[in-house]
Amino acid sequence: MLANPSGVRSTACYAQPSHFAFSGRCKLLSSFPNRPRFLSPKKTSKFCSLSLLLSRNGVRCNSFSVKALVEPEVSESVAAAAGGAGAGGSGLLPPVSVKIPFGDREILIETGHIGRQASGSVMATDGETIVYTSVCLSDVPSEPSDFFPLNVTYQERFSAAGRTSGGFFKREGKTKDNEVLICRMIDRPLRPTMLKGFYHETQLLSWVLSYDGLHCPDALAVTAAGIAVALSEVPHSEAIAGVRIGLLGDKFVVNPTTKEMEGSTLDLFLAGTDNAILMIEGYCDFLPEEKLLEAVQVGQGAVRQICSAVKALVTKCGKPKMLDAIRLPPPELYRLVEKIAGDELHNVLQIKSKIPRRKAISLLEEKVINRLTDKGYISIEGLSGSGETILDLIDEEDEDEEIVVDGEVDEGDVHIKPVSRKSTPLFTEVDVKLVFKEVSSKILRRRIVEGGKRSDGRSPEDIRPITSSCGLLPRAHGSALFTRGETQSLAVVTLGDKQMAQKLDNLANVEEFKRFYLQYSFPPSSVGEVGRMGAPSRREIGHGTLAERALEPILPTEDAFPYTIRVESTITESNGSSSMASVCGGCLALQDAGVPLKCSIAGIAMGLVLDTHEFGGDGTPLILSDITGAEDASGDMDFKVAGNEDGITAFQMDIKVEGITLPVMREALLQARDGRRRILAEMMKCSPPPAKSLSKYAPLIHIMKVAPEKVNMIIGSGGKKVKSIIEETGVEAIDTQDDGIVKITAKDLSSLEKSKSIISSLTMVPTVGDIYSKDVLELHIGDMHHRCSSILSVCQSSCVMCLVLSVGPEKQFYADLMSPRQNLAKVKTYYGSLGS
């Protein structure tokens, strides 16, 4: 099974040789095979360059031309693919348009209209939202690796919403976080369906060309990507599709509109094939596990309908798959690697610490590589049926004779110096590395299934040891260090006002600010390696968003806690489940910063060994709690779940094999709930515990409510008044809203109280019998003296002095005003009679 997991016959793929003749003053006929790079030997090619050949033959050519002497033979299949499709043998498929189900509506799928030179291209339309997706692949395969060479780019064009981007260049630039997240949602379900052994670099490009503000483009983009790959030449196992599930009341809605999502308590994105779930990701407000499973079941039914329609489309206009380009390691190599390194691998994989285990595995891998490549395979007892064949393939080391002229002997004498000639390697180094990794994974899985113990000695349900502490950083507003086994997160919280909020640029052209955001960073030092440091990677953006949305439901409302909250999670150690460590550490850091959370939450990552029959089990899928990095790499599932004891706030599942069913998911969710409860109990033992009060270094924010018509009094002409208050009192910011809400941000209490007093005086509405101090009246006189020329219009809306001086209704006082100058004199006279 390990030898050929894809079930596709492996064949070597060489390009046809080209036959050229050079005419002019010289003629030369030669054949240069154009082979893929990974099939070329490392030693210098025996073919020389054209200039060297010409110079060796003593021929000087000023010019020459190239022409084909022999017409290359073209196979029937190639000829059919090149000229059989399209009208008049143009090689282009005829345009096709079909409608396929997409929840409670249909979407239009068009192919053959645009992007006809791509291997596969699709235009998907939902309402007035249009996504164009193309798939192309390189002509020559790249170096083999255990990672399929797939590159996904998704871009939301501003022109899709009738806008242009801001900035100097007026064009789309750096990929936005939202686009990165959708790239990941396209990539993650596609990758498990790609057949092993296909190394042609594949690029998938997706653009939003039109957006109506009602139909979300993300699910449409995933579905269009699955269709484009299915129509292309890229070999894969199944067509995929993606849908979003919302929950309105007690009703699940497939692919809800943006307006419907505003009232949804669930945001579930699901992608899969017609018979398996490959990826789910979502966020909810403490949804029970059973309710989540119902949503997944609804989504799987919708995906099944889409995939059935896609299969019919592929049958109609799909291109032949490049199955001949698949190159798998030789089957006998699996048996050899397991025979050479099996026992040592079994012992090495039992080393509990990550770094020593990694170094030991690297040394063993190097040993296997040297044995099977440079030195060749000699013999292994007990390897029936393959030893003789392998020995026949290995050339015996013999000696070439090298003639060496020695100056100490008579002229004409030579010495014969024996030189060892290295035999041709039996296997390539890349193949040995690929097989070594698969054999390591097989041994690790067998140990878990047969022995019931994992690499660190835990049972499948056990959680690694947990420690946590708060208040590590004295000047930070809140901090926590969360450690689970060899995974560690340093979480830091910073509090600020609205100016610290993160502004989002979106297609809807609606100004949007995030008052809470979590930023995740994964430095190479966390795994003891050296690497590049720079802009956050796609993985870092994805993990940060998952932790952010897991914590968001437990935050207080803006009215109850008017701060902008930033959480930084720096992974200082990593051995699996670092995003869930960010959830736990972030929760503790928020409590340490004094944020009044609704409850505590924790996160856990679950793993899976699906087919236990292969490793001596009874066939029942084995679910692992709190997986390590090795178990993630060797397992069949990575299922992250965050929430409290009773409900889920965020989840993300990536499947590496097909066949995950709802019963398996149900068991994983229930086991994850038990794990969360145990982690929350350990978090309660945090020492030192969270402060649960604002740091003395955190800014102070005071909210006050004034009459909406008085807001202009605070702002002043061109913002002069609010700026003068900030300068006079020393506060950091004063934020006003049209509904009369005023937020004052200050570093200390004295400046806050001073600005609060000034704003209260400016916006007060006097009533009969109120007594005001001299300072209050003086403040208003100073504020109105520069507006005497238009005092009538000012007094009617906001002048406190007019209210103080009025006798009876305001209208009568305004009618009695003779002139602005006389009114000002009247004010000053009245002020002088008040005394203190």
mmCIF file of N, CA and C in Angstrom, residues 62-104:
data_model
loop_
_atom_site.group_PDB
_atom_site.id
_atom_site.type_symbol
_atom_site.label_atom_id
_atom_site.label_comp_id
_atom_site.label_asym_id
_atom_site.label_seq_id
_atom_site.Cartn_x
_atom_site.Cartn_y
_atom_site.Cartn_z
ATOM 1 N N ASN A 62 30.490 31.394 -39.586
ATOM 2 C CA ASN A 62 30.013 32.745 -39.290
ATOM 3 C C ASN A 62 28.517 32.755 -39.022
ATOM 4 N N SER A 63 27.823 31.887 -39.655
ATOM 5 C CA SER A 63 26.367 31.842 -39.449
ATOM 6 C C SER A 63 25.881 30.447 -39.774
ATOM 7 N N PHE A 64 24.792 30.107 -39.211
ATOM 8 C CA PHE A 64 24.187 28.834 -39.546
ATOM 9 C C PHE A 64 22.689 28.948 -39.274
ATOM 10 N N SER A 65 21.942 28.034 -39.833
ATOM 11 C CA SER A 65 20.487 27.993 -39.617
ATOM 12 C C SER A 65 20.107 26.608 -39.145
ATOM 13 N N VAL A 66 18.946 26.523 -38.539
ATOM 14 C CA VAL A 66 18.467 25.270 -37.978
ATOM 15 C C VAL A 66 17.210 24.852 -38.713
ATOM 16 N N LYS A 67 17.162 23.587 -39.120
ATOM 17 C CA LYS A 67 15.934 23.086 -39.736
ATOM 18 C C LYS A 67 15.765 21.628 -39.337
ATOM 19 N N ALA A 68 14.538 21.189 -39.284
ATOM 20 C CA ALA A 68 14.241 19.821 -38.896
ATOM 21 C C ALA A 68 14.488 18.893 -40.074
ATOM 22 N N LEU A 69 15.308 17.862 -39.857
ATOM 23 C CA LEU A 69 15.567 16.891 -40.918
ATOM 24 C C LEU A 69 14.497 15.810 -40.935
ATOM 25 N N VAL A 70 13.995 15.473 -39.735
ATOM 26 C CA VAL A 70 13.029 14.389 -39.646
ATOM 27 C C VAL A 70 11.788 14.914 -38.958
ATOM 28 N N GLU A 71 10.646 14.678 -39.536
ATOM 29 C CA GLU A 71 9.406 15.077 -38.886
ATOM 30 C C GLU A 71 9.159 14.144 -37.696
ATOM 31 N N PRO A 72 9.045 14.689 -36.468
ATOM 32 C CA PRO A 72 8.826 13.811 -35.313
ATOM 33 C C PRO A 72 7.468 13.144 -35.386
ATOM 34 N N GLU A 73 7.460 11.899 -34.971
ATOM 35 C CA GLU A 73 6.213 11.152 -34.967
ATOM 36 C C GLU A 73 5.339 11.624 -33.804
ATOM 37 N N VAL A 74 4.089 11.819 -34.072
ATOM 38 C CA VAL A 74 3.132 12.276 -33.061
ATOM 39 C C VAL A 74 2.142 11.163 -32.808
ATOM 40 N N SER A 75 1.972 10.811 -31.561
ATOM 41 C CA SER A 75 1.056 9.734 -31.228
ATOM 42 C C SER A 75 -0.377 10.144 -31.504
ATOM 43 N N GLU A 76 -1.239 9.150 -31.651
ATOM 44 C CA GLU A 76 -2.644 9.432 -31.928
ATOM 45 C C GLU A 76 -3.295 10.215 -30.795
ATOM 46 N N SER A 77 -2.934 9.874 -29.537
ATOM 47 C CA SER A 77 -3.549 10.555 -28.400
ATOM 48 C C SER A 77 -3.155 12.023 -28.360
ATOM 49 N N VAL A 78 -1.866 12.311 -28.668
ATOM 50 C CA VAL A 78 -1.413 13.702 -28.685
ATOM 51 C C VAL A 78 -2.084 14.466 -29.808
ATOM 52 N N ALA A 79 -2.191 13.819 -30.987
ATOM 53 C CA ALA A 79 -2.821 14.487 -32.115
ATOM 54 C C ALA A 79 -4.278 14.794 -31.828
ATOM 55 N N ALA A 80 -4.942 13.849 -31.155
ATOM 56 C CA ALA A 80 -6.346 14.068 -30.835
ATOM 57 C C ALA A 80 -6.511 15.207 -29.847
ATOM 58 N N ALA A 81 -5.585 15.254 -28.881
ATOM 59 C CA ALA A 81 -5.675 16.322 -27.895
ATOM 60 C C ALA A 81 -5.372 17.675 -28.502
ATOM 61 N N ALA A 82 -4.451 17.686 -29.492
ATOM 62 C CA ALA A 82 -4.031 18.954 -30.085
ATOM 63 C C ALA A 82 -5.036 19.473 -31.095
ATOM 64 N N GLY A 83 -5.597 18.618 -31.882
ATOM 65 C CA GLY A 83 -6.434 19.125 -32.965
ATOM 66 C C GLY A 83 -7.830 18.584 -33.014
ATOM 67 N N GLY A 84 -8.163 17.662 -32.122
ATOM 68 C CA GLY A 84 -9.478 17.067 -32.192
ATOM 69 C C GLY A 84 -10.570 17.888 -31.567
ATOM 70 N N ALA A 85 -10.222 18.824 -30.699
ATOM 71 C CA ALA A 85 -11.240 19.587 -30.007
ATOM 72 C C ALA A 85 -11.441 20.917 -30.697
ATOM 73 N N GLY A 86 -12.657 21.398 -30.641
ATOM 74 C CA GLY A 86 -12.947 22.718 -31.180
ATOM 75 C C GLY A 86 -13.237 22.654 -32.666
ATOM 76 N N ALA A 87 -13.830 23.707 -33.143
ATOM 77 C CA ALA A 87 -14.198 23.773 -34.549
ATOM 78 C C ALA A 87 -12.963 23.940 -35.404
ATOM 79 N N GLY A 88 -12.928 23.209 -36.510
ATOM 80 C CA GLY A 88 -11.834 23.358 -37.453
ATOM 81 C C GLY A 88 -10.508 22.935 -36.914
ATOM 82 N N GLY A 89 -10.483 22.065 -35.863
ATOM 83 C CA GLY A 89 -9.224 21.608 -35.326
ATOM 84 C C GLY A 89 -8.406 22.694 -34.684
ATOM 85 N N SER A 90 -9.042 23.672 -34.082
ATOM 86 C CA SER A 90 -8.302 24.788 -33.484
ATOM 87 C C SER A 90 -7.636 24.416 -32.183
ATOM 88 N N GLY A 91 -7.999 23.270 -31.578
ATOM 89 C CA GLY A 91 -7.407 22.865 -30.311
ATOM 90 C C GLY A 91 -8.077 23.486 -29.108
ATOM 91 N N LEU A 92 -9.117 24.257 -29.318
ATOM 92 C CA LEU A 92 -9.821 24.911 -28.230
ATOM 93 C C LEU A 92 -11.184 24.264 -28.047
ATOM 94 N N LEU A 93 -11.552 24.031 -26.796
ATOM 95 C CA LEU A 93 -12.836 23.423 -26.513
ATOM 96 C C LEU A 93 -13.951 24.415 -26.790
ATOM 97 N N PRO A 94 -15.097 23.944 -27.232
ATOM 98 C CA PRO A 94 -16.216 24.861 -27.473
ATOM 99 C C PRO A 94 -16.739 25.413 -26.149
ATOM 100 N N PRO A 95 -17.282 26.633 -26.156
ATOM 101 C CA PRO A 95 -17.815 27.216 -24.918
ATOM 102 C C PRO A 95 -18.974 26.391 -24.370
ATOM 103 N N VAL A 96 -18.993 26.261 -23.052
ATOM 104 C CA VAL A 96 -20.046 25.502 -22.378
ATOM 105 C C VAL A 96 -20.552 26.324 -21.203
ATOM 106 N N SER A 97 -21.852 26.391 -21.030
ATOM 107 C CA SER A 97 -22.463 27.083 -19.901
ATOM 108 C C SER A 97 -23.494 26.161 -19.274
ATOM 109 N N VAL A 98 -23.402 25.979 -17.975
ATOM 110 C CA VAL A 98 -24.352 25.134 -17.254
ATOM 111 C C VAL A 98 -24.725 25.809 -15.949
ATOM 112 N N LYS A 99 -25.866 25.438 -15.408
ATOM 113 C CA LYS A 99 -26.293 25.901 -14.097
ATOM 114 C C LYS A 99 -26.251 24.724 -13.127
ATOM 115 N N ILE A 100 -25.664 24.972 -11.961
ATOM 116 C CA ILE A 100 -25.565 23.912 -10.961
ATOM 117 C C ILE A 100 -26.163 24.409 -9.656
ATOM 118 N N PRO A 101 -26.665 23.507 -8.815
ATOM 119 C CA PRO A 101 -27.283 23.930 -7.550
ATOM 120 C C PRO A 101 -26.242 24.516 -6.605
ATOM 121 N N PHE A 102 -26.680 25.521 -5.845
ATOM 122 C CA PHE A 102 -25.797 26.205 -4.895
ATOM 123 C C PHE A 102 -26.637 26.637 -3.701
ATOM 124 N N GLY A 103 -27.071 25.641 -2.923
ATOM 125 C CA GLY A 103 -27.993 25.925 -1.825
ATOM 126 C C GLY A 103 -29.404 26.034 -2.360
ATOM 127 N N ASP A 104 -30.104 27.121 -1.998
ATOM 128 C CA ASP A 104 -31.480 27.299 -2.449
ATOM 129 C C ASP A 104 -31.559 28.040 -3.788
#
